[in-house]
Tab-separated table of C-alpha atoms in Angstrom:
chain	number	residue	atom	x	y	z
A	1	MET	CA	149.602	104.428	31.702
A	2	LYS	CA	153.211	103.492	30.991
A	3	PRO	CA	154.227	102.337	27.477
A	4	ARG	CA	155.403	99.025	29.018
A	5	SER	CA	151.896	98.386	30.370
A	6	ILE	CA	150.271	99.215	27.025
A	7	LEU	CA	152.625	96.799	25.284
A	8	ALA	CA	151.848	94.143	27.903
A	9	ILE	CA	148.108	94.609	27.224
A	10	VAL	CA	148.715	94.172	23.476
A	11	PHE	CA	150.615	90.908	24.109
A	12	MET	CA	147.910	89.654	26.487
A	13	VAL	CA	145.093	90.470	24.045
A	14	LEU	CA	146.944	88.645	21.266
A	15	SER	CA	147.662	85.672	23.522
A	16	THR	CA	144.044	85.403	24.728
A	17	HIS	CA	142.786	85.728	21.175
A	18	LEU	CA	145.081	82.949	19.958
A	19	LEU	CA	144.113	80.623	22.823
A	20	LEU	CA	140.428	81.202	22.098
A	21	LEU	CA	141.026	80.572	18.399
A	22	SER	CA	142.854	77.330	19.164
A	23	ILE	CA	139.980	76.006	21.307
A	24	LEU	CA	137.454	76.923	18.612
A	25	GLU	CA	139.728	75.449	15.937
A	26	ILE	CA	139.947	72.137	17.797
A	27	SER	CA	136.365	71.939	19.125
A	28	PHE	CA	134.181	73.513	16.438
A	29	PRO	CA	135.980	73.017	13.114
A	30	GLY	CA	132.801	73.325	11.045
A	31	THR	CA	132.011	76.795	12.374
A	32	PHE	CA	135.239	78.534	13.309
A	33	SER	CA	138.180	76.655	11.872
A	34	ILE	CA	140.817	78.542	9.899
A	35	SER	CA	142.261	75.296	8.548
A	36	MET	CA	138.889	74.096	7.192
A	37	ARG	CA	138.821	77.059	4.790
A	38	SER	CA	141.806	75.729	2.941
A	39	GLU	CA	141.784	72.323	1.243
A	40	ASN	CA	145.510	71.866	1.960
A	41	LEU	CA	145.155	72.644	5.665
A	42	LYS	CA	141.942	70.654	6.198
A	43	HIS	CA	143.649	67.607	7.723
A	44	PHE	CA	145.902	69.672	9.965
A	45	ARG	CA	143.401	71.453	12.197
A	46	MET	CA	144.822	69.771	15.304
A	47	HIS	CA	148.322	70.950	14.346
A	48	VAL	CA	147.040	74.478	13.647
A	49	GLY	CA	145.250	74.488	17.034
A	50	ILE	CA	148.351	73.322	18.926
A	51	ALA	CA	150.535	75.861	17.074
A	52	GLU	CA	148.143	78.601	18.187
A	53	VAL	CA	148.412	77.392	21.820
A	54	VAL	CA	152.227	77.415	21.661
A	55	LEU	CA	152.178	80.928	20.209
A	56	ALA	CA	149.698	82.065	22.893
A	57	ILE	CA	151.990	80.745	25.662
A	58	ALA	CA	155.030	82.343	23.988
A	59	LEU	CA	153.273	85.725	24.002
A	60	LEU	CA	152.631	85.452	27.763
A	61	ILE	CA	156.383	85.571	28.483
A	62	PRO	CA	157.057	89.122	27.176
A	63	ALA	CA	153.730	90.314	28.628
A	64	PHE	CA	154.683	89.114	32.140
A	65	ARG	CA	158.191	90.580	31.779
A	66	LEU	CA	156.803	93.970	30.804
A	67	ASP	CA	154.132	94.240	33.514
A	68	ARG	CA	153.687	91.248	35.796
A	69	THR	CA	150.788	92.556	37.895
A	70	LEU	CA	148.707	93.776	34.974
A	71	SER	CA	149.326	90.596	32.942
A	72	ALA	CA	148.350	88.388	35.897
A	73	ARG	CA	145.152	90.394	36.338
A	74	ILE	CA	144.226	90.069	32.657
A	75	LEU	CA	145.062	86.351	32.634
A	76	GLU	CA	143.044	85.719	35.809
A	77	SER	CA	140.007	87.626	34.520
A	78	THR	CA	139.976	86.031	31.066
A	79	SER	CA	140.626	82.535	32.471
A	80	ARG	CA	137.774	82.840	34.957
A	81	VAL	CA	135.276	84.169	32.417
A	82	GLY	CA	136.446	81.779	29.666
A	83	ILE	CA	136.598	78.560	31.685
A	84	GLY	CA	133.539	79.368	33.821
A	85	GLY	CA	131.531	80.353	30.736
A	86	MET	CA	132.616	77.216	28.900
A	87	PHE	CA	131.426	74.961	31.740
A	88	VAL	CA	128.075	76.782	31.933
A	89	PHE	CA	127.648	76.422	28.161
A	90	ALA	CA	128.659	72.740	28.280
A	91	SER	CA	126.227	71.927	31.092
A	92	TRP	CA	123.146	73.339	29.413
A	93	PHE	CA	122.165	70.545	27.003
A	94	LYS	CA	122.986	67.876	29.593
A	95	ILE	CA	120.640	69.439	32.128
A	96	GLN	CA	117.836	69.627	29.546
A	97	ASN	CA	118.152	65.968	28.572
A	98	PRO	CA	119.688	63.701	31.248
A	99	GLN	CA	118.687	60.554	29.351
A	100	ALA	CA	120.680	61.461	26.225
A	101	PHE	CA	123.656	62.439	28.378
A	102	ALA	CA	123.446	59.139	30.287
A	103	LEU	CA	123.730	57.352	26.948
A	104	LEU	CA	126.910	59.302	26.173
A	105	VAL	CA	128.325	58.449	29.615
A	106	ALA	CA	127.511	54.764	29.071
A	107	GLN	CA	129.480	54.602	25.817
A	108	TYR	CA	132.709	55.307	27.739
A	109	GLN	CA	132.228	51.865	29.384
A	110	MET	CA	134.043	53.093	32.458
A	111	LEU	CA	131.522	53.497	35.279
A	112	PRO	CA	129.568	50.690	36.963
A	113	GLN	CA	126.100	50.308	35.468
A	114	TRP	CA	124.272	51.450	38.635
A	115	SER	CA	126.141	54.775	38.763
A	116	ILE	CA	125.689	55.981	35.171
A	117	ASN	CA	122.350	57.741	35.657
A	118	LEU	CA	123.431	59.297	38.962
A	119	PHE	CA	126.594	60.598	37.281
A	120	ALA	CA	124.570	61.948	34.321
A	121	LEU	CA	122.292	63.823	36.719
A	122	PHE	CA	124.943	65.177	39.084
A	123	THR	CA	127.843	66.186	36.795
A	124	PRO	CA	126.001	68.827	34.692
A	125	GLN	CA	124.792	70.535	37.883
A	126	LEU	CA	128.355	70.643	39.180
A	127	GLU	CA	129.553	72.075	35.848
A	128	LEU	CA	126.848	74.756	35.861
A	129	TRP	CA	127.200	75.949	39.443
A	130	ALA	CA	130.996	75.670	39.701
A	131	GLY	CA	131.300	77.537	36.374
A	132	LEU	CA	128.930	80.278	37.512
A	133	ALA	CA	130.618	80.541	40.903
A	134	LEU	CA	134.063	80.860	39.283
A	135	VAL	CA	132.878	83.940	37.396
A	136	LEU	CA	130.500	85.531	39.907
A	137	THR	CA	131.817	84.749	43.398
A	138	LYS	CA	135.106	85.179	45.226
A	139	TRP	CA	135.667	81.404	45.711
A	140	THR	CA	138.251	81.080	42.935
A	141	ARG	CA	140.414	78.456	44.609
A	142	GLU	CA	137.577	76.149	45.614
A	143	MET	CA	135.886	76.304	42.210
A	144	SER	CA	139.188	75.868	40.356
A	145	ILE	CA	139.911	72.737	42.399
A	146	VAL	CA	136.450	71.323	41.559
A	147	LEU	CA	136.824	72.153	37.855
A	148	SER	CA	140.397	70.779	37.752
A	149	ALA	CA	139.138	67.523	39.295
A	150	MET	CA	136.466	67.366	36.593
A	151	PHE	CA	139.075	67.978	33.886
A	152	ILE	CA	141.222	65.151	35.332
A	153	ALA	CA	138.179	62.827	35.320
A	154	PHE	CA	137.393	63.763	31.691
A	155	ILE	CA	141.044	63.280	30.665
A	156	VAL	CA	141.166	59.816	32.290
A	157	ALA	CA	137.830	58.845	30.664
A	158	LEU	CA	138.917	60.045	27.213
A	159	ALA	CA	142.397	58.508	27.528
A	160	GLN	CA	140.968	55.082	28.398
A	161	ALA	CA	138.516	55.393	25.486
A	162	VAL	CA	141.389	56.162	23.099
A	163	TRP	CA	143.469	53.355	24.623
A	164	ARG	CA	140.615	50.847	24.225
A	165	ASP	CA	139.913	52.100	20.699
A	166	LEU	CA	136.307	53.043	21.510
A	167	GLY	CA	134.595	55.092	18.823
A	168	ILE	CA	132.994	57.632	21.140
A	169	THR	CA	132.015	61.258	21.127
A	170	CYS	CA	133.090	63.550	23.953
A	171	GLY	CA	129.588	64.617	25.016
A	172	CYS	CA	131.161	67.873	26.125
A	173	PHE	CA	129.171	70.471	24.182
A	174	GLU	CA	126.622	68.666	22.079
A	175	MET	CA	124.922	65.339	21.762
A	176	GLU	CA	125.980	63.279	18.821
A	177	GLY	CA	126.200	59.615	18.138
A	178	ALA	CA	129.375	57.586	18.417
A	179	LEU	CA	132.134	59.044	16.280
A	180	SER	CA	135.628	58.006	15.328
A	181	LYS	CA	138.605	57.521	17.595
A	182	LYS	CA	140.063	60.784	16.253
A	183	ASP	CA	137.270	62.789	17.893
A	184	ALA	CA	138.166	61.358	21.296
A	185	TRP	CA	141.761	62.434	20.631
A	186	ILE	CA	140.650	65.966	19.798
A	187	SER	CA	138.624	66.240	23.009
A	188	LEU	CA	141.558	64.845	24.969
A	189	VAL	CA	143.955	67.459	23.553
A	190	ARG	CA	141.473	70.273	24.289
A	191	ASP	CA	141.093	69.145	27.914
A	192	LEU	CA	144.880	68.823	28.287
A	193	ILE	CA	145.196	72.453	27.146
A	194	LEU	CA	142.418	73.846	29.331
A	195	ILE	CA	143.449	72.146	32.573
A	196	TRP	CA	146.557	74.362	32.888
A	197	PRO	CA	144.835	77.760	33.300
A	198	THR	CA	142.372	76.050	35.687
A	199	LEU	CA	145.218	74.708	37.832
A	200	TRP	CA	146.879	78.139	37.752
A	201	LEU	CA	143.632	79.716	39.007
A	202	ALA	CA	143.776	77.374	42.021
A	203	THR	CA	146.977	79.160	43.079
A	204	ARG	CA	145.348	82.616	42.983
A	205	PRO	CA	143.882	84.295	46.067
A	206	ASN	CA	140.138	84.209	46.629
A	207	ARG	CA	138.567	87.443	45.364
A	208	THR	CA	135.827	88.618	43.038
A	209	LEU	CA	136.506	89.664	39.455
A	210	ILE	CA	136.201	93.304	40.553
A	211	GLY	CA	138.531	92.542	43.458
A	212	VAL	CA	141.156	91.280	40.988
A	213	TRP	CA	141.378	94.801	39.547
A	214	ARG	CA	141.291	96.481	42.957
A	215	GLY	CA	144.072	94.203	44.147
A	216	ARG	CA	142.069	93.006	47.137
A	217	GLU	CA	142.966	89.814	48.955
A	218	GLN	CA	139.718	88.165	50.181
B	1	MET	CA	149.477	80.814	51.436
B	2	GLN	CA	145.707	80.623	51.556
B	3	THR	CA	143.857	77.410	52.202
B	4	THR	CA	140.636	76.204	50.649
B	5	ASN	CA	137.402	76.311	52.583
B	6	PRO	CA	135.978	72.765	52.748
B	7	ARG	CA	132.572	74.160	53.752
B	8	ILE	CA	132.217	75.812	50.348
B	9	LEU	CA	133.059	72.538	48.602
B	10	TRP	CA	130.530	70.558	50.692
B	11	LEU	CA	127.895	73.235	50.132
B	12	LEU	CA	128.458	73.087	46.372
B	13	LEU	CA	128.306	69.271	46.282
B	14	ALA	CA	125.171	69.098	48.460
B	15	GLY	CA	123.431	71.865	46.483
B	16	CYS	CA	124.231	70.143	43.188
B	17	ALA	CA	122.895	66.810	44.511
B	18	ILE	CA	119.574	68.434	45.501
B	19	LEU	CA	119.317	70.297	42.174
B	20	ALA	CA	120.146	67.108	40.241
B	21	ILE	CA	117.199	65.341	41.905
B	22	ALA	CA	114.912	68.342	41.301
B	23	ASN	CA	116.022	68.541	37.650
B	24	ASN	CA	115.196	64.881	37.021
B	25	LEU	CA	111.675	65.529	38.326
B	26	ARG	CA	111.383	68.722	36.240
B	27	VAL	CA	112.372	67.439	32.784
B	28	PRO	CA	109.773	65.800	30.482
B	29	SER	CA	109.276	62.068	31.065
B	30	GLU	CA	111.024	61.131	27.778
B	31	CYS	CA	114.202	62.847	29.018
B	32	ARG	CA	114.032	61.451	32.576
B	33	VAL	CA	116.320	58.701	33.889
B	34	SER	CA	115.815	56.098	36.614
B	35	TRP	CA	117.661	56.849	39.868
B	36	PHE	CA	119.932	53.847	39.642
B	37	GLY	CA	121.071	51.916	36.632
B	38	GLY	CA	122.207	53.148	33.269
B	39	GLN	CA	121.679	52.975	29.576
B	40	PRO	CA	122.630	49.770	27.788
B	41	VAL	CA	126.145	50.094	26.387
B	42	PHE	CA	125.616	47.848	23.429
B	43	PRO	CA	122.265	46.833	22.000
B	44	GLY	CA	121.693	43.098	21.687
B	45	PRO	CA	121.874	41.343	18.319
B	46	GLU	CA	118.936	42.059	16.072
B	47	VAL	CA	116.480	39.209	15.728
B	48	SER	CA	115.321	38.776	12.176
B	49	GLN	CA	111.581	38.823	11.731
B	50	PRO	CA	110.008	35.708	10.212
C-alpha cells in the first residue's frame, strides 16, 4: 500500500471518529459527552459537537486529495453502517411500544388526529427495514432516498416545534416526557448534520458493502 | 447515471405497512393503538374533587 493511501486512511479514521463523537456529544450528553466532564464546558456541548463536525469535514478534504477512491469507499461503508445502524437502533423502542410513540408524535401537533396512530405504527417499520436494507442489501440509492425523506420530515417537524415554542422531546432514540425547547434544537441540529451523508449516499451506485470494496457497479 | 428502482420502493412501503399491522396485533394490549385516531395532545383541565 502506498504511503498516500495510508495517510488517507488515517485522515478518514480521524474524521469518522470525530463525526461519531459529535453525534454522541449532541445526542447522549449524559453518557458520552466530553463537555459534560468539565464544569466550564457544560453549557457548550452543542458548540463542541458542531466544532467536531467542522473538523471532521475538514479532515475529509486532505483524505480525498490523497486517495479519492479509497476515501470514498471508507466514507460509503462507514456512512451506510452508521446511518443504517442508527435507524435500526432508533426504531426498536417504537416498535415495542406504539402507544408511547403515538403520544410523542401527538405532542408535535402537526399531523391530523386520525393519522397519528397510523404514522406511529408505520414509521418505525420503515426505519427498521430501510436501515437494515441500507447495510445488508445493494439498494443503496433507494434506501438513501427513503431515509433522506424521513430526515426531511423530521427536520420540518422539529423546526415547526421550535418555531411554535413547543416543549417537546424528539422521540428519536428514547421515550421521555416533554422537555425544553433546547432539546428540540439539539435534535434539529443532529438531523441537519446527518442528512448530508445520507444525501451523498443517494448519489452512489447500487452495490453491496462487499461490492464497494471490490469496485463492482450493480 | 443510475436511476432508482420504483419497484423496490413500493415493495418496502407495502412490506412495512403489512408489518406495522402485524406488529400492532403482536404487542401487549397496553401498548396497542387504535387503527385510526391519536393520543390527546393536551389533557383537559383537572376537575377538583368535592
